[in-house]
JSON list of C-alpha atoms in Angstrom, two decimals:
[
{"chain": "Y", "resi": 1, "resn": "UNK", "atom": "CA", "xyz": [95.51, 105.71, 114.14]},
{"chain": "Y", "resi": 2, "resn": "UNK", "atom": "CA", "xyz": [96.01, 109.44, 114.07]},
{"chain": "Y", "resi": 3, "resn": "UNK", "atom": "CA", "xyz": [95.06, 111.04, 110.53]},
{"chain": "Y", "resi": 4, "resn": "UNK", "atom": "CA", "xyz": [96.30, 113.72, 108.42]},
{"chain": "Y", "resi": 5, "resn": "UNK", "atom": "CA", "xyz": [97.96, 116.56, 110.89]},
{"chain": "Y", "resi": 6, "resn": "UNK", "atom": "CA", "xyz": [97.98, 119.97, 109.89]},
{"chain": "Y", "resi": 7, "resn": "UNK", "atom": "CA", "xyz": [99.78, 122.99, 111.37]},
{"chain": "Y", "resi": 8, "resn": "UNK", "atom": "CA", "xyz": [99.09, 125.41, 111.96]},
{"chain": "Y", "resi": 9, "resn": "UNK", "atom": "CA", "xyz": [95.17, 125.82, 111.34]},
{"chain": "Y", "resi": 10, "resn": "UNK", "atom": "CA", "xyz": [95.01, 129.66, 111.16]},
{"chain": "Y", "resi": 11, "resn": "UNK", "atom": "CA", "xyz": [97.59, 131.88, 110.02]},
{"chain": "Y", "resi": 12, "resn": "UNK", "atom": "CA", "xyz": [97.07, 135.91, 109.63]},
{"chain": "Y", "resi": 13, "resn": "UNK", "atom": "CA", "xyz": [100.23, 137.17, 108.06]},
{"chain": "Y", "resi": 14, "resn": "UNK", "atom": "CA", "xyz": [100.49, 140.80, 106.18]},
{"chain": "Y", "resi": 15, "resn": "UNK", "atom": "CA", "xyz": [101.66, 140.57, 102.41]},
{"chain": "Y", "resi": 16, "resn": "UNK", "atom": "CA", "xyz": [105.41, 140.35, 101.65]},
{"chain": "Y", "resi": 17, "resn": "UNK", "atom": "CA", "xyz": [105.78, 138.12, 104.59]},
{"chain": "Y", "resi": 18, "resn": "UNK", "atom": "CA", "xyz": [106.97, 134.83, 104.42]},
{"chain": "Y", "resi": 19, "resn": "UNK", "atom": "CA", "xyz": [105.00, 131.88, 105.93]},
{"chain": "Y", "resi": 20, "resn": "UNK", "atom": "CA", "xyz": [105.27, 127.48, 106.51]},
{"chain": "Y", "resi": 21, "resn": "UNK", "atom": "CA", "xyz": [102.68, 125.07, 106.51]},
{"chain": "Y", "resi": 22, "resn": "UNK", "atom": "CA", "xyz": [103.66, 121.72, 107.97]},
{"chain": "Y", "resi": 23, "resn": "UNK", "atom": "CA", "xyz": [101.83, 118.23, 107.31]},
{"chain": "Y", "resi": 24, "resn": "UNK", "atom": "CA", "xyz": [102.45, 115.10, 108.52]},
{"chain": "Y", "resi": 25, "resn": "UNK", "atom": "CA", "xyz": [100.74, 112.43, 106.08]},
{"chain": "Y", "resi": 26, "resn": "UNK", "atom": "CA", "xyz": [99.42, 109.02, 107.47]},
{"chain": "Y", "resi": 27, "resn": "UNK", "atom": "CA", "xyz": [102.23, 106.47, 108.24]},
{"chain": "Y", "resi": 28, "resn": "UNK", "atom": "CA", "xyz": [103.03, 104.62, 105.72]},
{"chain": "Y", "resi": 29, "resn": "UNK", "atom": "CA", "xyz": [100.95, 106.60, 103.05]},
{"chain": "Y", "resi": 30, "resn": "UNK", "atom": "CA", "xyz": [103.53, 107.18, 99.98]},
{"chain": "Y", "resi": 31, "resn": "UNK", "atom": "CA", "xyz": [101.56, 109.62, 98.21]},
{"chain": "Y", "resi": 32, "resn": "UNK", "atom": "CA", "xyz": [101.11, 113.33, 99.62]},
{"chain": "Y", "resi": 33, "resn": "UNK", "atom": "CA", "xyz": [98.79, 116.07, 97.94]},
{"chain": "Y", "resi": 34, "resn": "UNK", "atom": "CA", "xyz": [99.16, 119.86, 98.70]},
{"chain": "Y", "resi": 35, "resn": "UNK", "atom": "CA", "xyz": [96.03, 121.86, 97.42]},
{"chain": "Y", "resi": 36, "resn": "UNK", "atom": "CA", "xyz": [95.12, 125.01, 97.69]},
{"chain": "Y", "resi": 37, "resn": "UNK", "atom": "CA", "xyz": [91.07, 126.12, 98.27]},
{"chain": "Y", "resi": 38, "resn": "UNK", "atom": "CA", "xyz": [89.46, 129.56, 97.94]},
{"chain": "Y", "resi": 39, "resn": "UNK", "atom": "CA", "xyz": [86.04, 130.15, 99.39]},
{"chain": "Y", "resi": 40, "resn": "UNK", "atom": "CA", "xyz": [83.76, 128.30, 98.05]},
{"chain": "Y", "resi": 41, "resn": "UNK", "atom": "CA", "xyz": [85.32, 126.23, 95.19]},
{"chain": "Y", "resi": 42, "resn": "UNK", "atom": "CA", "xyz": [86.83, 123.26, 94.83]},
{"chain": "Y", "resi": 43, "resn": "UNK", "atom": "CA", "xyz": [90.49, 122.03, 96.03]},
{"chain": "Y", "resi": 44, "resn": "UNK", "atom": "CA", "xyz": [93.45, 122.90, 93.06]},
{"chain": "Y", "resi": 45, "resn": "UNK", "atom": "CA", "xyz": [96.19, 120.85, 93.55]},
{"chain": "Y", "resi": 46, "resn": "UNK", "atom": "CA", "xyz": [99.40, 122.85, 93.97]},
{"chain": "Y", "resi": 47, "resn": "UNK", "atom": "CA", "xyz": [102.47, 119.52, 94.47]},
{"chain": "Y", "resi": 48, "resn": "UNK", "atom": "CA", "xyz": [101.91, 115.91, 94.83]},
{"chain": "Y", "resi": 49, "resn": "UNK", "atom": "CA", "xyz": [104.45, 113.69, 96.01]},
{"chain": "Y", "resi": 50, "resn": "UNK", "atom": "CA", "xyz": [105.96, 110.08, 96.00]},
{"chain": "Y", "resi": 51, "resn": "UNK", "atom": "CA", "xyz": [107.67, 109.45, 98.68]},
{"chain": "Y", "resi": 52, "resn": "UNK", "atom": "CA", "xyz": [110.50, 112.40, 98.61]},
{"chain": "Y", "resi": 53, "resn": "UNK", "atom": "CA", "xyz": [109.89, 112.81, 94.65]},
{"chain": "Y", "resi": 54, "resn": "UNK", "atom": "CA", "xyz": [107.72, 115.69, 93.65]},
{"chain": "Y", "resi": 55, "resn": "UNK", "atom": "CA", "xyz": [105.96, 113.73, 90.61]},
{"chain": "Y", "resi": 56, "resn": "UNK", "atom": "CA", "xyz": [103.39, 116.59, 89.38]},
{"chain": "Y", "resi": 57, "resn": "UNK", "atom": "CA", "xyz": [104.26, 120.66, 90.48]},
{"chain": "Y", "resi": 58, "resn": "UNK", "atom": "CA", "xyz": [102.92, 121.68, 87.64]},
{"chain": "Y", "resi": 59, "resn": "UNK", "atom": "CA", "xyz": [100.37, 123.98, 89.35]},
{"chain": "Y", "resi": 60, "resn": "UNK", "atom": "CA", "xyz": [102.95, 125.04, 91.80]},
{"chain": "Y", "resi": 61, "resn": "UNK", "atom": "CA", "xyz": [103.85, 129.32, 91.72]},
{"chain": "Y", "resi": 62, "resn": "UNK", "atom": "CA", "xyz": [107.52, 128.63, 91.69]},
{"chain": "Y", "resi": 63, "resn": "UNK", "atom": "CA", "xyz": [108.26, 132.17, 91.44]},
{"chain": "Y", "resi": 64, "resn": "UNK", "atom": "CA", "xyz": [106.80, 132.20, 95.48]},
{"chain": "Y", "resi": 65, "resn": "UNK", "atom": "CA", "xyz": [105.84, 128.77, 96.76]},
{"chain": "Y", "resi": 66, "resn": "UNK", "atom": "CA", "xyz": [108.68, 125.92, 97.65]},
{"chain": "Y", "resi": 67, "resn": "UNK", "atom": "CA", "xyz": [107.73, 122.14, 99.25]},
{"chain": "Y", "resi": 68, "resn": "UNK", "atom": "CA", "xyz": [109.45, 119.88, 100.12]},
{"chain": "Y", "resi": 69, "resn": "UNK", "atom": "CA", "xyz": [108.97, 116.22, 101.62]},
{"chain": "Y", "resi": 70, "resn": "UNK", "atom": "CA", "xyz": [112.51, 115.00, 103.61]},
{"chain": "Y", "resi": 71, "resn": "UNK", "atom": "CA", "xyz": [112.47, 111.32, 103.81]},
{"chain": "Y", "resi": 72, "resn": "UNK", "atom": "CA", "xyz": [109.05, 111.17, 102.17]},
{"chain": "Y", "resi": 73, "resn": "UNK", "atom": "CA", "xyz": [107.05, 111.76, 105.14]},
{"chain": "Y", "resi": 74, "resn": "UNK", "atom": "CA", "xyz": [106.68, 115.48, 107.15]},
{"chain": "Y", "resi": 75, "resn": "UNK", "atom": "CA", "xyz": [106.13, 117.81, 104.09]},
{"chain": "Y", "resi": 76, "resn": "UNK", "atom": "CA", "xyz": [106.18, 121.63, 104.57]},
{"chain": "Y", "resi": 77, "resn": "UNK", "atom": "CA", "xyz": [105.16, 123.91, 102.17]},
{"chain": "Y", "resi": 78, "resn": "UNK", "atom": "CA", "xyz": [106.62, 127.67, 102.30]},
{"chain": "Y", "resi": 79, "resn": "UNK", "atom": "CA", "xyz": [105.40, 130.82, 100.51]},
{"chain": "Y", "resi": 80, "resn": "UNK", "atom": "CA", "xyz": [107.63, 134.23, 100.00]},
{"chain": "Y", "resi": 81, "resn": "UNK", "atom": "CA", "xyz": [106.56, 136.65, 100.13]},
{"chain": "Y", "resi": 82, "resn": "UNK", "atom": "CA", "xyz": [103.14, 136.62, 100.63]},
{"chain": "Y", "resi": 83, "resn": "UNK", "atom": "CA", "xyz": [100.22, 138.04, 98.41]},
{"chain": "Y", "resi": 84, "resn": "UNK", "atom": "CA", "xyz": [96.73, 139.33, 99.23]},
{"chain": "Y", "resi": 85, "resn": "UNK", "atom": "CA", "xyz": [95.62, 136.77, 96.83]},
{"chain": "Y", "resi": 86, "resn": "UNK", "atom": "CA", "xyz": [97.44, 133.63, 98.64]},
{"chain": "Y", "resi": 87, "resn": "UNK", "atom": "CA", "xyz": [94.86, 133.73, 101.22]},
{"chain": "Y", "resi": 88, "resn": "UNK", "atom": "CA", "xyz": [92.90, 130.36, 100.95]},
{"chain": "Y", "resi": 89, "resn": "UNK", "atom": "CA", "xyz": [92.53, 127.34, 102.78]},
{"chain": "Y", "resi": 90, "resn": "UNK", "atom": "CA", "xyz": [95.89, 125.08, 102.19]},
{"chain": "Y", "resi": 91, "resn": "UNK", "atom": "CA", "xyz": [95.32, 121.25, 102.21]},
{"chain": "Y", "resi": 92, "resn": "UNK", "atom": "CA", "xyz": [97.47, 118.46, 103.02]},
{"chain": "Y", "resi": 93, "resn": "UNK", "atom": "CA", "xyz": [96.20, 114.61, 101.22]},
{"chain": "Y", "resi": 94, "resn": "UNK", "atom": "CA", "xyz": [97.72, 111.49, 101.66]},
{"chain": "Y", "resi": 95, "resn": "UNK", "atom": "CA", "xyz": [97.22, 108.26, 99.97]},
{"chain": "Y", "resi": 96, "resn": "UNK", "atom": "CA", "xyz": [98.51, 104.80, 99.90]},
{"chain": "Y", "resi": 97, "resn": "UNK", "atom": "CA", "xyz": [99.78, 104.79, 96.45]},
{"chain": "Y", "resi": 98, "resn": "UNK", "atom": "CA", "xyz": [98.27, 101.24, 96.25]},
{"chain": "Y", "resi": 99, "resn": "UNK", "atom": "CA", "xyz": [95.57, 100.49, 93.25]},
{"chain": "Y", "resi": 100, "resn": "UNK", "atom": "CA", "xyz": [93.07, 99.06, 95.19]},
{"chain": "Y", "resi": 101, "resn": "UNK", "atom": "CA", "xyz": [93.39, 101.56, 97.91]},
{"chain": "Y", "resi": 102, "resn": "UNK", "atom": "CA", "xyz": [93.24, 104.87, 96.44]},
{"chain": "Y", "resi": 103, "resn": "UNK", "atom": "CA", "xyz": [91.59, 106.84, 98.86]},
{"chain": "Y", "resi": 104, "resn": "UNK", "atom": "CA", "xyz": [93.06, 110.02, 100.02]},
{"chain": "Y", "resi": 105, "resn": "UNK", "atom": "CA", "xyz": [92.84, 111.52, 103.04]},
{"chain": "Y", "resi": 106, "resn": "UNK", "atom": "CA", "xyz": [92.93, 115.14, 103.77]},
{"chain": "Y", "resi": 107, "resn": "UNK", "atom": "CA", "xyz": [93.88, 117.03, 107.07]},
{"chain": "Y", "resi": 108, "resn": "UNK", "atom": "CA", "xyz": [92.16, 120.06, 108.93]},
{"chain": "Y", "resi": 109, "resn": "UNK", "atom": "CA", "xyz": [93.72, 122.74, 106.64]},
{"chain": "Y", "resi": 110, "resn": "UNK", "atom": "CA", "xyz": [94.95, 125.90, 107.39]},
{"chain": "Y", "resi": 111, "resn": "UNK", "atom": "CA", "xyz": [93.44, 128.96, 106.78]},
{"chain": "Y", "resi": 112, "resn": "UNK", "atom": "CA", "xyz": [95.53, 131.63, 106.05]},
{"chain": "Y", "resi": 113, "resn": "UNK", "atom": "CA", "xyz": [94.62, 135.49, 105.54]},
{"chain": "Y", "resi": 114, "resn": "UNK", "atom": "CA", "xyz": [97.03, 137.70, 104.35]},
{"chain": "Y", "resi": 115, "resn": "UNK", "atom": "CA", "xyz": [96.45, 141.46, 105.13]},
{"chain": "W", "resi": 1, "resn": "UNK", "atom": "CA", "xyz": [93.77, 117.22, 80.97]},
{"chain": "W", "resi": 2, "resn": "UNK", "atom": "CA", "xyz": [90.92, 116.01, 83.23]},
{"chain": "W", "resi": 3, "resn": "UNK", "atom": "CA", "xyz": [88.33, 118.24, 84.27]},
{"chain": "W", "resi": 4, "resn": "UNK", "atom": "CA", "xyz": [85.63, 117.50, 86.13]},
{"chain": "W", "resi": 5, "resn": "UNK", "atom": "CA", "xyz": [82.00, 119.77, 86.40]},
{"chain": "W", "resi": 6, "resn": "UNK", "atom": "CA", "xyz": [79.46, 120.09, 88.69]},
{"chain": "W", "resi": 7, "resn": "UNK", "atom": "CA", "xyz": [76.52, 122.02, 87.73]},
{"chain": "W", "resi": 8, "resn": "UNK", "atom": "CA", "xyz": [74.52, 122.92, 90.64]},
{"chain": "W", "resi": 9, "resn": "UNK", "atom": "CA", "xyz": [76.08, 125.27, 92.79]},
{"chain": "W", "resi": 10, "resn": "UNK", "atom": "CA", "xyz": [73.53, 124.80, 95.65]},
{"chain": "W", "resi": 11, "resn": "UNK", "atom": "CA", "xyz": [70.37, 122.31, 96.52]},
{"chain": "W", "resi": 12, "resn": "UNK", "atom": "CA", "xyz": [68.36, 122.34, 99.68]},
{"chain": "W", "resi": 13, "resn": "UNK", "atom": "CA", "xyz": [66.10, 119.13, 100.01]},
{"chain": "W", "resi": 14, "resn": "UNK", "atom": "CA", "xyz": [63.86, 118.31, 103.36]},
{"chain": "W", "resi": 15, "resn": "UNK", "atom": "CA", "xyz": [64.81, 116.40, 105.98]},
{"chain": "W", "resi": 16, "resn": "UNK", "atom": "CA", "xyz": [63.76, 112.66, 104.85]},
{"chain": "W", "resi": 17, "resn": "UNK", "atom": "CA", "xyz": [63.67, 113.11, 101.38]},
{"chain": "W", "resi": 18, "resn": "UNK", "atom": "CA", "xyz": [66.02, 112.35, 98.24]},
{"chain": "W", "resi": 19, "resn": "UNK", "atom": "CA", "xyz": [68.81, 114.39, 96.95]},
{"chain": "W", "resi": 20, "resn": "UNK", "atom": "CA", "xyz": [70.66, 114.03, 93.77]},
{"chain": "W", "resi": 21, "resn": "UNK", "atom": "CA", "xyz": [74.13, 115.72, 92.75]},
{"chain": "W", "resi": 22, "resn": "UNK", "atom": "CA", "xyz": [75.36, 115.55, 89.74]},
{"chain": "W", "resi": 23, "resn": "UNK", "atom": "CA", "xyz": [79.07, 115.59, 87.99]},
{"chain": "W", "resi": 24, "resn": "UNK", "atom": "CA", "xyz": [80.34, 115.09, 84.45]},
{"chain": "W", "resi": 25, "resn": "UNK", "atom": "CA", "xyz": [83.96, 114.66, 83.57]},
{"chain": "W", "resi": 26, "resn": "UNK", "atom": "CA", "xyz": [86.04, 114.49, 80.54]},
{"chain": "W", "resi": 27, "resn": "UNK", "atom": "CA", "xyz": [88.76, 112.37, 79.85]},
{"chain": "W", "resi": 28, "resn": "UNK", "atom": "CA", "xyz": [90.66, 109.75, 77.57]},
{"chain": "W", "resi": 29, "resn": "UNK", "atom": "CA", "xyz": [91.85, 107.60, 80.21]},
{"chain": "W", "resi": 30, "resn": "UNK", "atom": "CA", "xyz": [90.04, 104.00, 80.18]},
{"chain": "W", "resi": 31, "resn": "UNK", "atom": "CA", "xyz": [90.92, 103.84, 83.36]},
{"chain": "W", "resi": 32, "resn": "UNK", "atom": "CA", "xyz": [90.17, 105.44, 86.74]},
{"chain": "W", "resi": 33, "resn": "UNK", "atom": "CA", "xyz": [88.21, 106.34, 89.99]},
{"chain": "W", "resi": 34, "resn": "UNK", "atom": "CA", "xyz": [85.43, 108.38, 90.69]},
{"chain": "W", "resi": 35, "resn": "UNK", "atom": "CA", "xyz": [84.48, 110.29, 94.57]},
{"chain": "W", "resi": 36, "resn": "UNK", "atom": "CA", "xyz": [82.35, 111.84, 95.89]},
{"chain": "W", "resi": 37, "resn": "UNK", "atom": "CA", "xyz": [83.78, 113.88, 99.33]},
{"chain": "W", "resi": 38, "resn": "UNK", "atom": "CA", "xyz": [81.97, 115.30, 101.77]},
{"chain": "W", "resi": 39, "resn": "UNK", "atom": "CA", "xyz": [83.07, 118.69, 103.31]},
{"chain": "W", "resi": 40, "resn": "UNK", "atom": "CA", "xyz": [81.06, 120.02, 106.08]},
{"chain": "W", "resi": 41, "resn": "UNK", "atom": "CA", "xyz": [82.01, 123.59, 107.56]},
{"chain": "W", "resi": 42, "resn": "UNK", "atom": "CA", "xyz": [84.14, 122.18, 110.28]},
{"chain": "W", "resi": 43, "resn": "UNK", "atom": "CA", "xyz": [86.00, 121.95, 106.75]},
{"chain": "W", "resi": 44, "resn": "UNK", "atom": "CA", "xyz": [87.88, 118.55, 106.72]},
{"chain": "W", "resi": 45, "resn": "UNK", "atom": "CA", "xyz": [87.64, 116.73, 103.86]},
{"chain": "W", "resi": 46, "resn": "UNK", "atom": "CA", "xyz": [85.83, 112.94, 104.09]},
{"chain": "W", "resi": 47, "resn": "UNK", "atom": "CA", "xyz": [85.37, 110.72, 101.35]},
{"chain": "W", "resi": 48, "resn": "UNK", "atom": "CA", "xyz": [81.64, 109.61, 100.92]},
{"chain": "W", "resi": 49, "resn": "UNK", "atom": "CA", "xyz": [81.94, 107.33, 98.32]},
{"chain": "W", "resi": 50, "resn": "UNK", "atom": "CA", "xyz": [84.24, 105.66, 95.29]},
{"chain": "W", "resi": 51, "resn": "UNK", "atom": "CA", "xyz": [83.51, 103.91, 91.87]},
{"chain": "W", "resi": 52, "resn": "UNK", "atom": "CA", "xyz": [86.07, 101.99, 90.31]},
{"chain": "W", "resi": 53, "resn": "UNK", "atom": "CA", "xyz": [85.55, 102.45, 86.30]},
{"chain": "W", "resi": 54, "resn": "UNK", "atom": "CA", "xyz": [86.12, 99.43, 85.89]},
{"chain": "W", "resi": 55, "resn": "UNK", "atom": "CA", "xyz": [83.63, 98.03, 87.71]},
{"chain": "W", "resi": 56, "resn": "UNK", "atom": "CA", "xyz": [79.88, 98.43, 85.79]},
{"chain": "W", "resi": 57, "resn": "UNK", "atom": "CA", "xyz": [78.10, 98.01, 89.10]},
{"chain": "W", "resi": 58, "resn": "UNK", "atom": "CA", "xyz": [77.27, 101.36, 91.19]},
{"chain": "W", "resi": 59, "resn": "UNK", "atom": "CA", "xyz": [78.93, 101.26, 93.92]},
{"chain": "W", "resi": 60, "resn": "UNK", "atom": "CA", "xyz": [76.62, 101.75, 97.39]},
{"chain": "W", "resi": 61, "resn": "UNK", "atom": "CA", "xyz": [77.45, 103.19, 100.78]},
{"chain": "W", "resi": 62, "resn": "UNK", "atom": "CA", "xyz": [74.26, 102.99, 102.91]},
{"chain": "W", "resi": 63, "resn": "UNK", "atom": "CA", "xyz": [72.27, 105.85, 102.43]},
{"chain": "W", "resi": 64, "resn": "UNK", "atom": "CA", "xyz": [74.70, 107.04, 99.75]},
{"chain": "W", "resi": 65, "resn": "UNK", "atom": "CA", "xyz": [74.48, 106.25, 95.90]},
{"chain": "W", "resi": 66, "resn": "UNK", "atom": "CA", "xyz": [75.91, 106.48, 92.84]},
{"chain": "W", "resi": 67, "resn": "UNK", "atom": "CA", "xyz": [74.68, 105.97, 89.43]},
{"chain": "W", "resi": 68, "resn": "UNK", "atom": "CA", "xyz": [77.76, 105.16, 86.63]},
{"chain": "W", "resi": 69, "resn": "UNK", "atom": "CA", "xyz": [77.31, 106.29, 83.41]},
{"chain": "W", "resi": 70, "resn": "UNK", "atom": "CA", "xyz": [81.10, 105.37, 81.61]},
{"chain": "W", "resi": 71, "resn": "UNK", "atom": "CA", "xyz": [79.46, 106.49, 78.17]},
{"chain": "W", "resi": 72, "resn": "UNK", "atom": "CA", "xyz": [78.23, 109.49, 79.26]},
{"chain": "W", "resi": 73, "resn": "UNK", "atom": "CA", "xyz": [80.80, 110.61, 81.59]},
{"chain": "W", "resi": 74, "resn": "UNK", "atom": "CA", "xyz": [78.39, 110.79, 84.38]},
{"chain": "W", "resi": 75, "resn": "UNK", "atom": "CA", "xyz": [78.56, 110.20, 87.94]},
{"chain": "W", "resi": 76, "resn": "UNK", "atom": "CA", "xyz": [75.68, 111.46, 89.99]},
{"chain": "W", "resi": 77, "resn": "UNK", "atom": "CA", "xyz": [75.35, 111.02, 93.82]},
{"chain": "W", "resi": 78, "resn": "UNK", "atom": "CA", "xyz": [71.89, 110.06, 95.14]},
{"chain": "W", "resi": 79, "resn": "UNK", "atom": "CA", "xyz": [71.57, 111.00, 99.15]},
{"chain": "W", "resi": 80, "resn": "UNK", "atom": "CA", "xyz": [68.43, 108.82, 100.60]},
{"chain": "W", "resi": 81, "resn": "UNK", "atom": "CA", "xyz": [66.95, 109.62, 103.78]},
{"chain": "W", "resi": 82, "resn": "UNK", "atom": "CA", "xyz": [68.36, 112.74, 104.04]},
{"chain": "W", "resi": 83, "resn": "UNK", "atom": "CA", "xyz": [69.60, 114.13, 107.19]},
{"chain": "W", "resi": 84, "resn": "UNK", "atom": "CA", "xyz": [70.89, 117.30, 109.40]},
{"chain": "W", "resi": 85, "resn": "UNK", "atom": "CA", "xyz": [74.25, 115.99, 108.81]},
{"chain": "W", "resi": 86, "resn": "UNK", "atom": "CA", "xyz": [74.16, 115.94, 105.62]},
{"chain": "W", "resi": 87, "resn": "UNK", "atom": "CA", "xyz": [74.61, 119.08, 105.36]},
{"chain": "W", "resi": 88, "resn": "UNK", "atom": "CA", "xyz": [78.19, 119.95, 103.27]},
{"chain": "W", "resi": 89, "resn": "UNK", "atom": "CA", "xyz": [79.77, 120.83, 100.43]},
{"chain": "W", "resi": 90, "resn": "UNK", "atom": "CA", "xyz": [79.67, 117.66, 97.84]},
{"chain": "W", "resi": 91, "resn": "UNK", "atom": "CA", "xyz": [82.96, 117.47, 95.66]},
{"chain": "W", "resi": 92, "resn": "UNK", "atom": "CA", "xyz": [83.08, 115.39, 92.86]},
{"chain": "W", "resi": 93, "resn": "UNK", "atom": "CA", "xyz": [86.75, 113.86, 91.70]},
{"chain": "W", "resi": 94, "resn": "UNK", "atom": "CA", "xyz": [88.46, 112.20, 89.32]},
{"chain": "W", "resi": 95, "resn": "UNK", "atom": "CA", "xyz": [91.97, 110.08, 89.78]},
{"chain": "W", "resi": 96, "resn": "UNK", "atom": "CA", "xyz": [93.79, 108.82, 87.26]},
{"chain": "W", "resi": 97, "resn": "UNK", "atom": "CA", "xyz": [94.61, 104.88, 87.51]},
{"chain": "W", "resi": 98, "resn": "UNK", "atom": "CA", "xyz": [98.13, 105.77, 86.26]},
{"chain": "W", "resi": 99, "resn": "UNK", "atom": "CA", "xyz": [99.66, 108.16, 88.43]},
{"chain": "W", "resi": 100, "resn": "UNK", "atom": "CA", "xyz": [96.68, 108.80, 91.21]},
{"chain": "W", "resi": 101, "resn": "UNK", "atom": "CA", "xyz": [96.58, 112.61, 90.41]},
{"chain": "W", "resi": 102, "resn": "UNK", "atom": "CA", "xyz": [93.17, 113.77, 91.93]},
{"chain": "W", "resi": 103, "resn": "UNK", "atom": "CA", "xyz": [91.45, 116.58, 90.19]},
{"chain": "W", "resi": 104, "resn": "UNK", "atom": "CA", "xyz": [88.23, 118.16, 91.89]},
{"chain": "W", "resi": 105, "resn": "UNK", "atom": "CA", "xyz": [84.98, 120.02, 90.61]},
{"chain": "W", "resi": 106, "resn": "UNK", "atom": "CA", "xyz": [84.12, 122.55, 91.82]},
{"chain": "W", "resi": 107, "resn": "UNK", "atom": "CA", "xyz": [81.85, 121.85, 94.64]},
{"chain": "W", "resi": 108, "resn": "UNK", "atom": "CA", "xyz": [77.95, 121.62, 94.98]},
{"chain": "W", "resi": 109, "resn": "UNK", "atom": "CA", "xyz": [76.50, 123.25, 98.85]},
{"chain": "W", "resi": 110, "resn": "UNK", "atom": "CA", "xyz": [74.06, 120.79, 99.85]},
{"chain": "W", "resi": 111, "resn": "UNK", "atom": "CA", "xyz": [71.30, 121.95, 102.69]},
{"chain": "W", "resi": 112, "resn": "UNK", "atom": "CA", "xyz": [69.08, 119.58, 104.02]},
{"chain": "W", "resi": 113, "resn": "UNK", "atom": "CA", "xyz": [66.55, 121.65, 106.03]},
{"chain": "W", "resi": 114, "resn": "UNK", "atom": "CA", "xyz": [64.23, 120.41, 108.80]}
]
């Protein structure tokens, strides 16, 4: 069964640009996660979803980043324009949604610069 | 909120030996899960291991370890036997039974050297 997919898995945009991640969860997983990593620190979620319902966005720069997850699968996540300080690694997590299996799985990432 | 903290930025340990990592977390939730994920520089995250709190045993994946403390809001990751591969970065994480929202620390760079 194919995992998390990720694209694509390096971007290089300059700043004011506008740019689209794309993630395609497990089948069947409910739950999606969008984080967003700097070098060397630990994931911050940006969105999670439940099936097409963006449950927690609380973290989310509204003022630049959009998401959105049509028919609670594919989920894309835009920024625009871009900063110098959006350039992290952007992860895409899926999960179940069940109790007993709450694992999440995380893609490849993509690592974008912006110059 | 939940926050979860990892205190050691980096360990090295020698091929063979034991490692331990350790994470504290603070929250008012009763109930929840505890990971430990393993991200290597090829960069994709892989969980490692998972304690329900429920559950007073400590959980075990082969080599892999964990020791529980619900009291003390401690979950610690003991790596046995370490090897080559086990060089990553070690994330600790919290979820939240109610509405699975997974919150990370912020990382500890394990290097096991030969």
């Amino acid at each position: 069964e194919a995992g998390v997919v990720q694209s694509p898995r390096y971007k290089i945009i300059e700043k004011k640009q506008p740019v689209a991640f794309w993630c395609n969860p497990i089948s069947g997983h409910n739950t999606l996660y969008w984080y967003r990593q700097n070098l060397g620190q630990g994931p911050e979620l940006l969105i999670r979803y439940e099936n097409e319902e963006a449950v927690d966005d609380s973290q989310l720069p509204k003022d630049r980043f959009s998401a959105e997850r049509l028919k609670g699968v594919d989920s894309t996540l835009k920024i625009q324009p871009a900063e110098l300080g959006d350039s992290a690694v952007y992860l895409c997590a899926s999960s179940s949604g069940e109790p007993m299996n709450t694992e999440a799985f995380f893609g490849q990432g993509t690592r974008l610069t912006v110059v | 909120a939940q926050t979860v903290t990892q205190s050691q930025p980096e360990m090295s340990v020698q091929e063979a030996e034991t490692v331990t990592l350790s994470c504290t977390y603070d929250t008012s939730e009763s109930n929840y899960y505890l990971f430990w994920y393993k991200q290597p520089p090829s960069r994709q995250m892989i969980l490692v291991i998972r304690q329900e709190a429920y559950k007073q045993q400590n959980a075990t994946e082969n080599r892999f370890s964990v020791n529980f403390q619900k009291a003390a809001k401690s979950f610690s990751l003991k790596i046995s036997d370490s090897q080559l591969g086990d060089t990553a970065m070690y994330f600790c994480a919290f979820m939240k039974w109610s509405n699975y929202k997974l919150t990370f620390g912020k990382g500890t760079l394990l290097t096991v050297n030969p």
